[in-house]
PDB file of C-alpha atoms in Angstrom:
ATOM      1  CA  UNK A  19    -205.380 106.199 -32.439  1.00  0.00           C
ATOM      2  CA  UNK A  20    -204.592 104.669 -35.635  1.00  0.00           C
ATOM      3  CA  UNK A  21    -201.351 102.978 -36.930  1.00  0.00           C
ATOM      4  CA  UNK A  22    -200.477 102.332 -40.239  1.00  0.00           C
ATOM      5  CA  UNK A  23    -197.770 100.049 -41.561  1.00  0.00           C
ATOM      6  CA  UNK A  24    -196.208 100.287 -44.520  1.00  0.00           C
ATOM      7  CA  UNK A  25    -193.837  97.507 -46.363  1.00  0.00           C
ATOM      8  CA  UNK A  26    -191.490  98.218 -48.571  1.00  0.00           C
ATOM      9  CA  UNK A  27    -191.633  94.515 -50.667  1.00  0.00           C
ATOM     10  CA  UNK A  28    -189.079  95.287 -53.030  1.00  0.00           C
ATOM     11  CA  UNK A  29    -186.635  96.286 -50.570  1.00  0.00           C
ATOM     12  CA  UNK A  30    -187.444  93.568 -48.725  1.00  0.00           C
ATOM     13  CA  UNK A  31    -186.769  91.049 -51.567  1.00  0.00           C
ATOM     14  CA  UNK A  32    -183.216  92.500 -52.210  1.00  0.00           C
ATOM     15  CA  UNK A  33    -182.185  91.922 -48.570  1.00  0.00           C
ATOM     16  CA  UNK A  34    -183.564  88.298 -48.594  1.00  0.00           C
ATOM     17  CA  UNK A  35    -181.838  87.777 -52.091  1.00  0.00           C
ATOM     18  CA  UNK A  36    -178.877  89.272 -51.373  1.00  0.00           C
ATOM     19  CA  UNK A  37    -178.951  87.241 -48.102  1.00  0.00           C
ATOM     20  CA  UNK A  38    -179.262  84.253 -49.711  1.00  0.00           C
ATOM     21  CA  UNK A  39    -176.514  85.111 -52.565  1.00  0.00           C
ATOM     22  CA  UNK A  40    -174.099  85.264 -49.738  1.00  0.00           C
ATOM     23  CA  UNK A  41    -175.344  82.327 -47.849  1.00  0.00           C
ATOM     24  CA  UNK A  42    -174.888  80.308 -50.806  1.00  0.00           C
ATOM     25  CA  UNK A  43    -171.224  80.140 -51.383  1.00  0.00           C
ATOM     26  CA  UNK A  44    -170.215  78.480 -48.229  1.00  0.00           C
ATOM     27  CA  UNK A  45    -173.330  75.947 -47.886  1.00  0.00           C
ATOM     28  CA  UNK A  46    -172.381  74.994 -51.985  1.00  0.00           C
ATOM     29  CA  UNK A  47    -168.260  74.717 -50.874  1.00  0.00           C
ATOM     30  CA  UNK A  48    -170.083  72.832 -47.258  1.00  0.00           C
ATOM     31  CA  UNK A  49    -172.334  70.794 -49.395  1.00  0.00           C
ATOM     32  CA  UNK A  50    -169.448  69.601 -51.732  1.00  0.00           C
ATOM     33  CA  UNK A  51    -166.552  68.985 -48.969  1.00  0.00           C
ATOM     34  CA  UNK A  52    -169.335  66.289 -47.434  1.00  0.00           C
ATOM     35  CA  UNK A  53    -169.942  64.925 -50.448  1.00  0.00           C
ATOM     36  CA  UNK A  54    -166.182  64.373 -51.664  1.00  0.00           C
ATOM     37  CA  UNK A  55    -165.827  62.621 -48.607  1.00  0.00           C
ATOM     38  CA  UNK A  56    -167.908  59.559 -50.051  1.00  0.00           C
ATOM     39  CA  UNK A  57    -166.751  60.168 -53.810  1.00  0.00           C
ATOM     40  CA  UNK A  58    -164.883  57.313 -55.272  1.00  0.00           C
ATOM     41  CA  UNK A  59    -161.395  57.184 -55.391  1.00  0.00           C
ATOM     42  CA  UNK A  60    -158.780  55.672 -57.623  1.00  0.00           C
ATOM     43  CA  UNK A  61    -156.511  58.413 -58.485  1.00  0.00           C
ATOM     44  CA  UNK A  62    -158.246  61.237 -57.311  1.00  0.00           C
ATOM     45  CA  UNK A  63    -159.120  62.910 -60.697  1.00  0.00           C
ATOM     46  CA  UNK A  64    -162.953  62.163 -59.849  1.00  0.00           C
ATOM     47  CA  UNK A  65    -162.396  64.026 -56.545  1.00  0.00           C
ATOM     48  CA  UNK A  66    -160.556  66.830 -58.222  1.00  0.00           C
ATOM     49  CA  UNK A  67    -162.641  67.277 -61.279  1.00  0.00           C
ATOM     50  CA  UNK A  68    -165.321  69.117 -58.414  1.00  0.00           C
ATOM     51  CA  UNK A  69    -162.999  71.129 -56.891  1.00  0.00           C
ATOM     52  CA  UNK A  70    -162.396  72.905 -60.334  1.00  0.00           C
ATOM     53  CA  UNK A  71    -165.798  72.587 -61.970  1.00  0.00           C
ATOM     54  CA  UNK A  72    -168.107  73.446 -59.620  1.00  0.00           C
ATOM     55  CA  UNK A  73    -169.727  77.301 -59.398  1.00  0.00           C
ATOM     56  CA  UNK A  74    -170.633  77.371 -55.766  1.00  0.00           C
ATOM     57  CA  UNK A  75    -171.839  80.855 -56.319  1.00  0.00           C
ATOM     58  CA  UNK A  76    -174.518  79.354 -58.320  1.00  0.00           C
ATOM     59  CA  UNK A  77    -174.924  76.265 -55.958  1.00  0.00           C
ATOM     60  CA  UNK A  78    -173.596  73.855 -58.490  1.00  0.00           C
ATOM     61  CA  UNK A  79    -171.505  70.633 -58.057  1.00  0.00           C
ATOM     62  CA  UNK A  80    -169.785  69.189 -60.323  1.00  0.00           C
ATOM     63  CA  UNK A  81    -167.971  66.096 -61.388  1.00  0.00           C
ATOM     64  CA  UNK A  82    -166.517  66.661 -64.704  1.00  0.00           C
ATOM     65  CA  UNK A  83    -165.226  63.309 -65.397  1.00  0.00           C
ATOM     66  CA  UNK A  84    -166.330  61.401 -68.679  1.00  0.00           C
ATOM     67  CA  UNK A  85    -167.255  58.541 -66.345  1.00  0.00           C
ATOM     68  CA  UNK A  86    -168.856  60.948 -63.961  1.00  0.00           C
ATOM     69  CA  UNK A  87    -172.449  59.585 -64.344  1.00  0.00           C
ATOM     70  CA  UNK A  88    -171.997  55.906 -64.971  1.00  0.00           C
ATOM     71  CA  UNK A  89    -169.558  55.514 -61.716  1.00  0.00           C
ATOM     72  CA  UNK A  90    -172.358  57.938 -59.319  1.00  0.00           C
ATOM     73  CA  UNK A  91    -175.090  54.981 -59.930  1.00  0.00           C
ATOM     74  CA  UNK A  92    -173.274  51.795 -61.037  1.00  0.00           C
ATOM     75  CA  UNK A  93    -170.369  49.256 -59.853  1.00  0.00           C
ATOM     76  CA  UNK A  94    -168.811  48.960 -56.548  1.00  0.00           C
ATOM     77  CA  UNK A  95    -166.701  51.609 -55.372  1.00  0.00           C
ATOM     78  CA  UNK A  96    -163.374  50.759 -54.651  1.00  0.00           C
ATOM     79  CA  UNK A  97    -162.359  51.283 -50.789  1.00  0.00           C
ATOM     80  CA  UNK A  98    -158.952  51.106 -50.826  1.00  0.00           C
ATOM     81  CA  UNK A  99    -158.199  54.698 -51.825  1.00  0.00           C
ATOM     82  CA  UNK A 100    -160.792  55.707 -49.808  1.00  0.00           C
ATOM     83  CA  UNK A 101    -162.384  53.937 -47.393  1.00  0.00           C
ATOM     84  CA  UNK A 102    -165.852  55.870 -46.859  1.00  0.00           C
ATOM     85  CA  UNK A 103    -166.482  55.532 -51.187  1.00  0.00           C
ATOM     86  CA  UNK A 104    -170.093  55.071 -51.883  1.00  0.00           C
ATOM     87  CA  UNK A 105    -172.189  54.681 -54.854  1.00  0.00           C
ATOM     88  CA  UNK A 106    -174.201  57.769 -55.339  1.00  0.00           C
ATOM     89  CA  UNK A 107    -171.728  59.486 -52.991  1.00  0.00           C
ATOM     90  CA  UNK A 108    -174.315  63.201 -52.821  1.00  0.00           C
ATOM     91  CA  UNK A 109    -176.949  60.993 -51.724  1.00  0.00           C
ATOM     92  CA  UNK A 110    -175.340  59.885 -49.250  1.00  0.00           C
ATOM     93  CA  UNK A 111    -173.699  62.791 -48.023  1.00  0.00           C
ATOM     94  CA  UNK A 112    -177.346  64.852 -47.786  1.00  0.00           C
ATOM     95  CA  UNK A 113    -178.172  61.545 -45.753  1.00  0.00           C
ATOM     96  CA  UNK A 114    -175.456  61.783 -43.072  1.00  0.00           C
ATOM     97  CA  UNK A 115    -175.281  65.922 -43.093  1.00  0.00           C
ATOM     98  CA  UNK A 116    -177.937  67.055 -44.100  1.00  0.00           C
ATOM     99  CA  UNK A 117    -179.595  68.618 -41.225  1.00  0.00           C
ATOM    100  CA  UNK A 118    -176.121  70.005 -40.701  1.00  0.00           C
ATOM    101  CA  UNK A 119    -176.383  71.708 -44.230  1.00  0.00           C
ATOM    102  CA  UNK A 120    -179.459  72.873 -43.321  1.00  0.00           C
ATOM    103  CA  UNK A 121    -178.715  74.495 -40.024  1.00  0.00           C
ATOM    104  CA  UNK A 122    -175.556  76.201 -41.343  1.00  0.00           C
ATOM    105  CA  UNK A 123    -177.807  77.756 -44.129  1.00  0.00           C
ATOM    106  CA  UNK A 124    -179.857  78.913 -41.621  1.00  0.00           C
ATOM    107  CA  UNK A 125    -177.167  80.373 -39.332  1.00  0.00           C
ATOM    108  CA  UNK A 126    -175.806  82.188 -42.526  1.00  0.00           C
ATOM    109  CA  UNK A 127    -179.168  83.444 -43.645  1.00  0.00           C
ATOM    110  CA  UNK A 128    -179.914  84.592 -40.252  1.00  0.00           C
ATOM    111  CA  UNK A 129    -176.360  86.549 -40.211  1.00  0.00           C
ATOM    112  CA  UNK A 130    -176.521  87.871 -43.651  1.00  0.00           C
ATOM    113  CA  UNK A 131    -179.973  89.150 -43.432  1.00  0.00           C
ATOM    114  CA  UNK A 132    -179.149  91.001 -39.739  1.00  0.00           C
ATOM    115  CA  UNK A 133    -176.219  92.760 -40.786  1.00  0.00           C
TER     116      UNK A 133
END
């Protein structure tokens, strides 16, 4: 008796895009929460400057600050404000959580593309 299988691709594809579109969102808001916890900190407007300039629904973070770029890769952040301040502050963050990102992408994914 023979069986035959047929795959709809394109529907498919919009289920594991839209998946995806809705996973995104809280692994980008996830992603930037961990990494503000190593940003540097003098009076915050560094810290802030994400919080209103990033588009998590297009997994983008942002730091919006004219010194932005030159205080991610050079000097010594300041640990009074905040003690856990690193250079390169992302970097770190994927270091420390980012098999946590990953599994809470996954988790999402998983829930998004069931339901």
């Amino acid at each position: 008796m023979p069986v035959t299988i047929t795959t709809n691709i394109p529907k498919i594809k919009l289920k594991v895009d839209g998946a995806w579109k809705k996973t995104l969102v809280p692994l980008a808001e996830q992603a930037l929460t961990d990494c503000n916890y190593y940003v540097r900190q003098d009076t915050g407007a560094l810290r802030s400057s994400s919080l209103s300039a990033s588009i998590p629904r297009e997994g983008l973070l942002i730091w919006n600050t004219p010194y932005a770029k030159r205080v991610y890769y050079t000097g010594s952040p300041s640990k009074e404000v905040n003690p856990n301040a690193s250079l390169m502050w992302c970097e770190k963050a994927h270091a420390e959580r980012g098999r946590d990102w990953q599994a809470l992408a996954q988790k999402i994914f998983n829930s998004k593309l069931e339901g």
